[in-house]
Coordinates of C-alpha atoms in Angstrom, one line a residue:
X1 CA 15.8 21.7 -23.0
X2 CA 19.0 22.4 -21.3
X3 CA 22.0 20.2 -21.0
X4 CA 23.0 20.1 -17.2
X5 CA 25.3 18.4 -15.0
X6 CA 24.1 17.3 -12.1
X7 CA 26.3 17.3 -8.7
X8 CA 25.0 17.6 -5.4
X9 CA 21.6 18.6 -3.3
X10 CA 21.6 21.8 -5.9
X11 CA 23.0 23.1 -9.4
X12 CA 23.3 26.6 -10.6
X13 CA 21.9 26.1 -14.3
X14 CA 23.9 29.5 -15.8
X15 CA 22.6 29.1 -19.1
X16 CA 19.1 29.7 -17.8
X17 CA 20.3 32.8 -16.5
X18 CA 18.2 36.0 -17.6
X19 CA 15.4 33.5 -19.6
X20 CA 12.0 33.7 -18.9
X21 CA 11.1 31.4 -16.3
X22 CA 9.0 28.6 -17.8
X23 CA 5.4 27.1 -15.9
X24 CA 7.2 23.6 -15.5
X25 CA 10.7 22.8 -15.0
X26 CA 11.6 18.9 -14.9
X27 CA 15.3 18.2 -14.0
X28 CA 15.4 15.1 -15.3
X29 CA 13.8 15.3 -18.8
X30 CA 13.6 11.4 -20.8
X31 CA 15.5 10.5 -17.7
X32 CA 18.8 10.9 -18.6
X33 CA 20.6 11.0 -15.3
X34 CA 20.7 8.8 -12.0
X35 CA 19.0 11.5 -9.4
X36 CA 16.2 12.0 -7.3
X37 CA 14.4 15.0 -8.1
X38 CA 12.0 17.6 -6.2
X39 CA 9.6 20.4 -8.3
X40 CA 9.3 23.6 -7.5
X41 CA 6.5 25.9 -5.8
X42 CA 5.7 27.4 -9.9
X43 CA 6.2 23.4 -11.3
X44 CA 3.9 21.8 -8.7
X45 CA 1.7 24.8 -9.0
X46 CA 1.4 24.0 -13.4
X47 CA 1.0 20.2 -12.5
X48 CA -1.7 20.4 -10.1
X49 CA -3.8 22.6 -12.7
X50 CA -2.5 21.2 -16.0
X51 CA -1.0 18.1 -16.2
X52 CA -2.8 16.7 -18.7
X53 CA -1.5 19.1 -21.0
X54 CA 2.3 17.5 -20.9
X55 CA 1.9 15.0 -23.7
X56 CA 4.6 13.0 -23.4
X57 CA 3.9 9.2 -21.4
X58 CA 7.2 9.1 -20.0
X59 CA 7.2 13.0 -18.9
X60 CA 4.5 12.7 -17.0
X61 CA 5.9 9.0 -15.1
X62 CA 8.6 11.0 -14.4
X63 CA 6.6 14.0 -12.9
X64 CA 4.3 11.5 -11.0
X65 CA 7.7 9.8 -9.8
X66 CA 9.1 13.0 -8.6
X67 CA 5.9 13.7 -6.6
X68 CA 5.9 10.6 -4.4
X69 CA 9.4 11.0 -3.5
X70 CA 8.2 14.4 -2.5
X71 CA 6.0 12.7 -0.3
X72 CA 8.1 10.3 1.5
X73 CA 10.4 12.8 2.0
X74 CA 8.1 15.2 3.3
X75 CA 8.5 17.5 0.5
X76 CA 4.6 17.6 0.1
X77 CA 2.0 16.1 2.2
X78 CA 0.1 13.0 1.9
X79 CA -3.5 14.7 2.5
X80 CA -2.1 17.2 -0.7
X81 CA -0.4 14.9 -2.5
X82 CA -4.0 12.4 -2.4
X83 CA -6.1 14.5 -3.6
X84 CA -4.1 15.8 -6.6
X85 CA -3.3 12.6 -7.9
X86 CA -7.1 11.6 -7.9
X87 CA -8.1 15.2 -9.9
X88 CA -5.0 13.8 -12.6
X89 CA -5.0 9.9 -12.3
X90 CA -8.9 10.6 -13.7
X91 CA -7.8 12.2 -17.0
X92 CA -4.7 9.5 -17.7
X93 CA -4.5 8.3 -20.6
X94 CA -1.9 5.5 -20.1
X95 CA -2.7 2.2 -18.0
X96 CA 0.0 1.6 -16.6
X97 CA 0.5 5.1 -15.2
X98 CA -3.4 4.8 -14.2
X99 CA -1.7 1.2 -12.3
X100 CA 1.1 3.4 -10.6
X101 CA -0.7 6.4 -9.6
X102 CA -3.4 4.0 -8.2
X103 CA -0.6 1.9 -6.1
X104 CA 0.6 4.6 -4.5
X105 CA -2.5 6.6 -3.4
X106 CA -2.8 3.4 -1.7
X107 CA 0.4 3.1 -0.2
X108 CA -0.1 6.7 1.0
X109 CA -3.0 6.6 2.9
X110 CA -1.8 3.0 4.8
X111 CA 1.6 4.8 5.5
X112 CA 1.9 8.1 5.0
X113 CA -1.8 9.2 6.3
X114 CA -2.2 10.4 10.1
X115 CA -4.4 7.9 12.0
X116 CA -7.3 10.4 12.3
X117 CA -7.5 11.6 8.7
X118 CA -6.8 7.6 7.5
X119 CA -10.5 6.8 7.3
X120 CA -11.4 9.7 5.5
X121 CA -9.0 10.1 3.0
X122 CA -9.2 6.2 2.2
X123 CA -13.4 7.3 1.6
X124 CA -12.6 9.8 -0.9
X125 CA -10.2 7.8 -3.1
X126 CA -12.9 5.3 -2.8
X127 CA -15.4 7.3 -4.1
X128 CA -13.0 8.5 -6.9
X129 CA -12.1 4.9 -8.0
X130 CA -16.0 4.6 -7.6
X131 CA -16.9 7.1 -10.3
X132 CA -13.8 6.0 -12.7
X133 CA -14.9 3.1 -12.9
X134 CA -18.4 3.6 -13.6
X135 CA -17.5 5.6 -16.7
X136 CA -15.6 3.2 -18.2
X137 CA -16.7 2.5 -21.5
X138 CA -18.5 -1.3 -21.8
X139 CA -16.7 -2.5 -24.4
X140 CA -14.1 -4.9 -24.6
X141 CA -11.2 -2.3 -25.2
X142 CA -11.5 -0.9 -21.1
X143 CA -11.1 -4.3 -19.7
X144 CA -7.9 -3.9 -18.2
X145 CA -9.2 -0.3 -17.1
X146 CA -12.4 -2.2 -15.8
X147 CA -9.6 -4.8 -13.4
X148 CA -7.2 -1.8 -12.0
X149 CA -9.9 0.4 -11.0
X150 CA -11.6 -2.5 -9.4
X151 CA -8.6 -3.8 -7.5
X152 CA -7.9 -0.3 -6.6
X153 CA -12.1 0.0 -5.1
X154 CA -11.3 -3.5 -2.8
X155 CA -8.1 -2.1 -1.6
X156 CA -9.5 0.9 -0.4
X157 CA -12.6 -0.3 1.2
X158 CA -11.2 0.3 5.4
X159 CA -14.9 1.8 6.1
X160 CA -18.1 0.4 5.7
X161 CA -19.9 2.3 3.4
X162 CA -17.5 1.1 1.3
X163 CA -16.7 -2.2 2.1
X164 CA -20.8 -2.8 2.2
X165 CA -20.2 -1.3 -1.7
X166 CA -17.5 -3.8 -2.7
X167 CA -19.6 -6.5 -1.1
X168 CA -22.6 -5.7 -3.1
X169 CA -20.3 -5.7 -6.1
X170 CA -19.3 -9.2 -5.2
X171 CA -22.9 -10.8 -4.6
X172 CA -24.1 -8.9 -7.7
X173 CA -26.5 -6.5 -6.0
X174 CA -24.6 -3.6 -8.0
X175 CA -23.1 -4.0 -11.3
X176 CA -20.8 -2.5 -13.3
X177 CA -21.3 -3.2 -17.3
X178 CA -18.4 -4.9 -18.9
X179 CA -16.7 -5.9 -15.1
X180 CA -16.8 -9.3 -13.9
X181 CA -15.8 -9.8 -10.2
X182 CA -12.6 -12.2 -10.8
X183 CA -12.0 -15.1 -8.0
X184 CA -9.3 -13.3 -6.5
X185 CA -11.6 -9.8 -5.8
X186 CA -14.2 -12.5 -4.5
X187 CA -11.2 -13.6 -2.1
X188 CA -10.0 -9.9 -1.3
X189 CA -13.1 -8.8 -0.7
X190 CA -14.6 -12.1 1.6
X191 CA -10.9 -11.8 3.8
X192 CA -11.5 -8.1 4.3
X193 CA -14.8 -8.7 5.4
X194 CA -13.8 -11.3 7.5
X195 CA -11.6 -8.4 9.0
X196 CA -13.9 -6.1 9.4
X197 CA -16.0 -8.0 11.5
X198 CA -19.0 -8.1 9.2
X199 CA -21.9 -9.8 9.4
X200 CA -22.3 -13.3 7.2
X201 CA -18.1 -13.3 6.8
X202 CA -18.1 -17.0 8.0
X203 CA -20.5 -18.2 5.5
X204 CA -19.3 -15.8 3.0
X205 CA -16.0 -17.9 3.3
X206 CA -17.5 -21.0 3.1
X207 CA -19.3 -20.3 -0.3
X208 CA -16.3 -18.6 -1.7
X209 CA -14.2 -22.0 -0.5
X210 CA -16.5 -24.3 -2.4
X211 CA -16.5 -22.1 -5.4
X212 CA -12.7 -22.2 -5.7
X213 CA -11.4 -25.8 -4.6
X214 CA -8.1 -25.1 -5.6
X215 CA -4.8 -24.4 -3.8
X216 CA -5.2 -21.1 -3.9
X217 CA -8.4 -20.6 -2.5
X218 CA -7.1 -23.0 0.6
X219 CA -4.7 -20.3 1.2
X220 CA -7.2 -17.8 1.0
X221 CA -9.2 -19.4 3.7
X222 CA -6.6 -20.3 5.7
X223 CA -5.8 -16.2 5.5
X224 CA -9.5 -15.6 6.5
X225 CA -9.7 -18.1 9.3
X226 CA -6.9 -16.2 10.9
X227 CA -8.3 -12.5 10.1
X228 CA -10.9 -12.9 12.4
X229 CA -11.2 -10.5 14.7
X230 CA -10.7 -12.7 17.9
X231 CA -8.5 -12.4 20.6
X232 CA -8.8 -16.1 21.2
X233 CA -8.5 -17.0 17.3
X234 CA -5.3 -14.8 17.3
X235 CA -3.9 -16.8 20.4
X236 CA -4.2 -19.8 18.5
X237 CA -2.7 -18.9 15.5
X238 CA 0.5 -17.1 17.1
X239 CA 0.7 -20.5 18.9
X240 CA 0.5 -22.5 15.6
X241 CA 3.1 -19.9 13.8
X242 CA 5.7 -21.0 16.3
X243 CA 4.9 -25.1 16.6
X244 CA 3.3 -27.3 14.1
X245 CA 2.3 -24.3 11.5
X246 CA -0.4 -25.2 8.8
X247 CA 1.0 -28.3 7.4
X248 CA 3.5 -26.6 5.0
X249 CA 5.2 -23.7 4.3
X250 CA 2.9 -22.0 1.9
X251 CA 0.2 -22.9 4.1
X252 CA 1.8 -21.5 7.1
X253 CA 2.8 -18.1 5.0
X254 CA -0.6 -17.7 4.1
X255 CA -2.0 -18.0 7.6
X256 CA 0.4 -15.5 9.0
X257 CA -0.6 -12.9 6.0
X258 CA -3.9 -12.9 7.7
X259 CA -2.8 -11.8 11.4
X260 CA -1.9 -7.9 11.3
X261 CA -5.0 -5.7 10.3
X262 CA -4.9 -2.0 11.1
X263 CA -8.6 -1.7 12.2
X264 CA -7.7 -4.8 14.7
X265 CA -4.6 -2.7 16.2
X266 CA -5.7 -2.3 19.5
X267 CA -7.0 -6.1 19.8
X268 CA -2.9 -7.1 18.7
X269 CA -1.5 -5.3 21.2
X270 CA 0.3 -8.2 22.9
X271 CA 1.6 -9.8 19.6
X272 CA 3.2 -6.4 18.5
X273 CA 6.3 -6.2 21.0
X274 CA 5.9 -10.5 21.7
X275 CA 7.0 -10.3 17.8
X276 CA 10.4 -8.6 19.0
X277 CA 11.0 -11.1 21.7
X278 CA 10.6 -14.2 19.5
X279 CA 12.1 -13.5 16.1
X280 CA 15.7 -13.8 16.7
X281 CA 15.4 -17.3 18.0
X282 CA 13.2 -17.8 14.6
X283 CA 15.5 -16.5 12.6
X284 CA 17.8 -18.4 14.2
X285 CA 16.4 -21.9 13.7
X286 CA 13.9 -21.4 10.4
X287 CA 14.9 -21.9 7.2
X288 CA 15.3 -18.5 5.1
X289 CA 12.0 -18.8 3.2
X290 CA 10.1 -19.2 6.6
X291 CA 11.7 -16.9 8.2
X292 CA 11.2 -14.2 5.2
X293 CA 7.6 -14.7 5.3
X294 CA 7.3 -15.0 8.8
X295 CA 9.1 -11.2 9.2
X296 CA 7.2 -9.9 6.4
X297 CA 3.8 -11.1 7.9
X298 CA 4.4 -10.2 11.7
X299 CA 6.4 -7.2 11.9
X300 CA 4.2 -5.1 13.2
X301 CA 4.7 -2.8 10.1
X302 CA 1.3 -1.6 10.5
X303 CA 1.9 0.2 14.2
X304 CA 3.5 3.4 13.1
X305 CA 4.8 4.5 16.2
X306 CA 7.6 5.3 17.8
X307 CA 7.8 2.7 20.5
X308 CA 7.5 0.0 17.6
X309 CA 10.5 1.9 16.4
X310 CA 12.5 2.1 19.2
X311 CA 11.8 -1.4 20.4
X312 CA 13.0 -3.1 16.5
X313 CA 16.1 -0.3 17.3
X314 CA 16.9 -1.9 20.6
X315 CA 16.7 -5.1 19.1
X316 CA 19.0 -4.5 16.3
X317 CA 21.4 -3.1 18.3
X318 CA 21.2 -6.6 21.1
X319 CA 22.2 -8.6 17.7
X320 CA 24.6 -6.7 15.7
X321 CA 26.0 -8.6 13.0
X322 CA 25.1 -12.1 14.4
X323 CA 22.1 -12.9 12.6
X324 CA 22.6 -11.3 9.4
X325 CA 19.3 -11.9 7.7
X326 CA 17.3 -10.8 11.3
X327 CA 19.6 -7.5 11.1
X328 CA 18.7 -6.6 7.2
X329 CA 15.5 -7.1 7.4
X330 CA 15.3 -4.9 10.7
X331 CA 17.6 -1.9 9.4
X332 CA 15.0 -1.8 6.6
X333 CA 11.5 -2.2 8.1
X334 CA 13.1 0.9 11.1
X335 CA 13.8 2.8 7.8
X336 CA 10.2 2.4 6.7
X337 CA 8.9 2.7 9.9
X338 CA 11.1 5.7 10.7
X339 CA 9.8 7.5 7.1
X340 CA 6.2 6.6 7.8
X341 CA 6.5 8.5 10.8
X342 CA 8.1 11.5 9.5
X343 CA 5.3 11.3 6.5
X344 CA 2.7 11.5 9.5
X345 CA 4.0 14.0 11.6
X346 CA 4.4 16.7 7.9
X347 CA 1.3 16.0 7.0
X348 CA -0.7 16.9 10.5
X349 CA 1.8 20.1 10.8

């Protein structure tokens, strides 16, 4: 290793000067300094074939770090980036570098993925996560291996092969040894199903509801009751979100986590620019806990487009500095939004 200051976008490194250059340069080795850092065309070129080979746990987080800033800052491109974190996150070694690589393939393909290639990208992890998890070893050792490749499988289930798969897993009609489908999967997967518009959802809630009597599975049907993909259903609830709510605040929250889906986008067209026109006055008049659940829920974070943008834009700029909360919480879901965009528009150039 070499000792290096870092100041600025670049550094000349002259003690480097006339050395062999090596496969893999990290800027940051043991992650000494406070900087974001990029790889090069040889270092990305050595981690795509052979990452495996760096030994070190923490050299590889760091490598794995420096390749998702890439992405979001459309250094490399989601529809790269996917596939070579599922020929590495495959060989890991490390769970909860398995866990990170997992969350953000992902985050990727709900943000960062063009509209047109979302579907099939989603597919491919899932048949990744698929195969992982099959070879899992039974025993007792791979459990927590067994429960992130599992949630990973759920969260990736947008098209039906492979939400029929997950659903099979769930009524036990495929099996996995040494996996148990926890109450929470059951949930995840009934409420995406639910979503999705699948056949049996309604009584799949009810059996799920009976099975779990507690207060989290009444938040989980609450969630599901709202998911449906309804026009009329979504009336009501919008309704309800701004008058009498769910009975309580927990309740309410977990109604409202229900509304957006991405495969309902074009049914929630008039809730995505009526949000805009009634979340100052909420912000306004809600208490901060509400009012944080009731922006994370209902932003329309899922349209990544740039009227959505332009509209939150416009309406930061009608309230300034006089509702502070409303005006933090819009300068960061534009800069999402914004990035999402620009992650979109790389990746189909």
């Amino acid at each position: 290793t070499l000792p290096v200051a870092v100041d600025g976008a670049s550094t000349v490194v002259e003690a480097a000067a006339g050395r062999a250059a090596p496969q893999l340069v990290m800027p940051n080795h043991n992650d000494h300094a406070f900087v974001k850092v990029a790889l090069d065309d040889r270092s990305l070129d050595y981690v795509s074939g052979h990452l495996e080979r760096v030994g070190d746990p923490l050299l590889r987080q760091l490598i794995g770090q420096a390749l998702w800033n890439m992405v979001r800052d459309q250094q490399l491109k989601s529809t790269d980036y996917l596939p070579l974190v599922a020929s590495k996150v495959t060989t890991e070694t490390d769970p909860e570098l398995i866990e990170s690589g997992l969350a953000t393939v992902t985050a990727t393909i709900a943000r960062y993925v063009p509209d047109d290639q979302r579907d099939e990208q989603a597919h491919r992890s899932s048949e990744v996560a698929w195969e992982a998890l099959q070879a899992l070893p039974a025993d007792e050792a791979a459990n927590d291996l067994r429960i992130i490749w599992a949630r990973t499988l759920i969260a990736l289930a947008i098209t039906p092969e492979d939400i029929a798969r997950v659903i099979a897993l769930a009524d036990g009609e495929l099996a996995v040894p040494g996996l148990t489908i926890d109450q929470d999967m059951r949930w995840e997967i009934a409420i995406r199903a639910v979503a999705h518009g699948i056949g049996g959802s309604a009584e799949r809630i009810a059996a799920e509801r009976e099975r779990d009597p507690s207060d989290r599975g009444e938040r989980a049907a609450l969630r599901a009751e709202v998911a449906v993909p309804d026009a009329a259903v979504k009336a009501e609830a919008w309704r309800r979100f701004h008058d009498e709510g769910y009975g309580s605040l927990h309740l309410t929250a977990a109604a409202m986590s229900g509304f957006h889906w991405h495969i309902q986008r074009e049914m929630l067209e008039p809730w995505t620019m009526a949000f805009f026109d009634r979340v100052r006055a909420v912000f306004e008049t809600g208490e901060n806990q509400f009012t944080r659940s009731y922006f994370a829920s209902l932003f329309p974070n899922g349209r990544i487009e740039q009227a959505v943008l332009e509209r939150s834009r416009g309406l930061l700029g009608e309230i300034g500095d006089a509702v502070p909360l409303l005006a933090r919480s819009l300068r960061e879901a534009n800069d999402d939004l914004e990035r999402a965009i620009r992650c979109r528009e790389f990746a189909a150039s």
